[in-house]
Amino acid sequence: MKLIRATVRIKGVVQGVNFRYFTQRTALEHNLTGCVRNLPNGDVEAIFEGRESDVRKVLEWCRQGPSAAHVNELLIDWEDYRGEFDEFRVMR
């Protein structure tokens, strides 16, 4: 079981469509820790930490997002696991 971290920037129509809250729910369903937040430019940024297979599943979900979203692009930075989160939270 390999633990990893992925920081992802989600581009498209991803604000005002509950993207952060659906991301939190999906991450928790896959036992991931991290956070998700809106960026001033209209993107959403998320950090996922956990088992590699679970991180990859959640990233696949992010390619679609909730039904009202329209994702154009994911920019993913793969990193070493840090273990700095104890939960997955929505940042304001």
Short mmCIF file of C-alpha atoms in Angstrom, two decimals:
data_model
loop_
_atom_site.label_atom_id
_atom_site.label_comp_id
_atom_site.label_asym_id
_atom_site.label_seq_id
_atom_site.Cartn_x
_atom_site.Cartn_y
_atom_site.Cartn_z
CA MET A 1 0.00 0.00 0.00
CA LYS A 2 1.71 3.16 -1.22
CA LEU A 3 0.70 6.46 0.37
CA ILE A 4 0.90 9.54 -1.83
CA ARG A 5 -0.13 13.16 -2.04
CA ALA A 6 -1.62 14.94 -5.04
CA THR A 7 -2.24 18.66 -5.33
CA VAL A 8 -4.71 19.34 -8.11
CA ARG A 9 -6.03 22.47 -9.77
CA ILE A 10 -9.43 21.99 -11.38
CA LYS A 11 -10.28 24.40 -14.21
CA GLY A 12 -13.67 25.07 -15.76
CA VAL A 13 -17.10 25.89 -14.35
CA VAL A 14 -16.25 24.64 -10.86
CA GLN A 15 -17.32 27.43 -8.51
CA GLY A 16 -20.94 28.00 -7.51
CA VAL A 17 -21.83 24.36 -8.25
CA ASN A 18 -21.00 22.81 -4.82
CA PHE A 19 -17.78 21.34 -6.21
CA ARG A 20 -15.94 21.67 -2.89
CA TYR A 21 -18.62 19.89 -0.88
CA PHE A 22 -18.99 17.03 -3.35
CA THR A 23 -15.19 16.73 -3.41
CA GLN A 24 -15.13 16.49 0.37
CA ARG A 25 -17.80 13.78 0.35
CA THR A 26 -15.99 11.80 -2.35
CA ALA A 27 -12.63 12.11 -0.59
CA LEU A 28 -14.12 10.93 2.70
CA GLU A 29 -15.77 7.96 0.97
CA HIS A 30 -12.26 6.96 -0.16
CA ASN A 31 -10.63 7.55 3.25
CA LEU A 32 -8.50 10.46 2.06
CA THR A 33 -7.30 13.44 4.05
CA GLY A 34 -6.56 16.92 2.74
CA CYS A 35 -8.49 20.02 1.81
CA VAL A 36 -10.28 21.79 -1.03
CA ARG A 37 -10.72 25.50 -1.68
CA ASN A 38 -11.87 28.02 -4.26
CA LEU A 39 -9.18 30.16 -5.87
CA PRO A 40 -9.68 33.82 -6.80
CA ASN A 41 -9.30 33.07 -10.53
CA GLY A 42 -12.32 30.70 -10.56
CA ASP A 43 -10.40 27.43 -10.25
CA VAL A 44 -10.69 24.94 -7.40
CA GLU A 45 -7.59 23.55 -5.70
CA ALA A 46 -7.51 20.33 -3.69
CA ILE A 47 -4.87 18.37 -1.82
CA PHE A 48 -5.48 14.64 -1.45
CA GLU A 49 -3.43 12.34 0.77
CA GLY A 50 -3.89 8.61 1.18
CA ARG A 51 -3.52 5.33 -0.63
CA GLU A 52 -2.47 5.80 -4.23
CA SER A 53 -5.39 3.78 -5.59
CA ASP A 54 -7.89 5.91 -3.64
CA VAL A 55 -6.25 9.18 -4.68
CA ARG A 56 -6.44 8.09 -8.32
CA LYS A 57 -10.15 7.19 -7.97
CA VAL A 58 -10.97 10.61 -6.52
CA LEU A 59 -8.97 12.35 -9.25
CA GLU A 60 -11.02 10.46 -11.83
CA TRP A 61 -14.17 11.73 -10.13
CA CYS A 62 -12.72 15.28 -10.27
CA ARG A 63 -12.53 15.02 -14.07
CA GLN A 64 -16.36 15.17 -14.07
CA GLY A 65 -17.28 16.68 -10.71
CA PRO A 66 -20.90 17.22 -9.68
CA SER A 67 -23.57 17.37 -12.37
CA ALA A 68 -23.67 21.19 -12.56
CA ALA A 69 -19.89 21.46 -13.06
CA HIS A 70 -18.03 21.51 -16.36
CA VAL A 71 -14.39 20.51 -15.90
CA ASN A 72 -12.03 21.63 -18.65
CA GLU A 73 -8.70 20.56 -17.22
CA LEU A 74 -6.95 19.00 -14.21
CA LEU A 75 -3.40 20.04 -13.36
CA ILE A 76 -1.93 17.45 -11.00
CA ASP A 77 1.28 17.68 -8.98
CA TRP A 78 2.29 14.28 -7.55
CA GLU A 79 4.16 14.54 -4.29
CA ASP A 80 5.47 12.42 -1.46
CA TYR A 81 2.98 11.69 1.30
CA ARG A 82 3.35 14.17 4.17
CA GLY A 83 0.61 13.12 6.59
CA GLU A 84 -0.11 16.70 7.54
CA PHE A 85 -3.92 16.35 7.58
CA ASP A 86 -6.10 14.41 10.02
CA GLU A 87 -9.32 14.89 8.03
CA PHE A 88 -10.58 16.22 4.72
CA ARG A 89 -11.96 19.72 5.01
CA VAL A 90 -13.46 22.48 2.90
CA MET A 91 -11.48 25.71 3.20
CA ARG A 92 -13.26 29.04 3.00
#
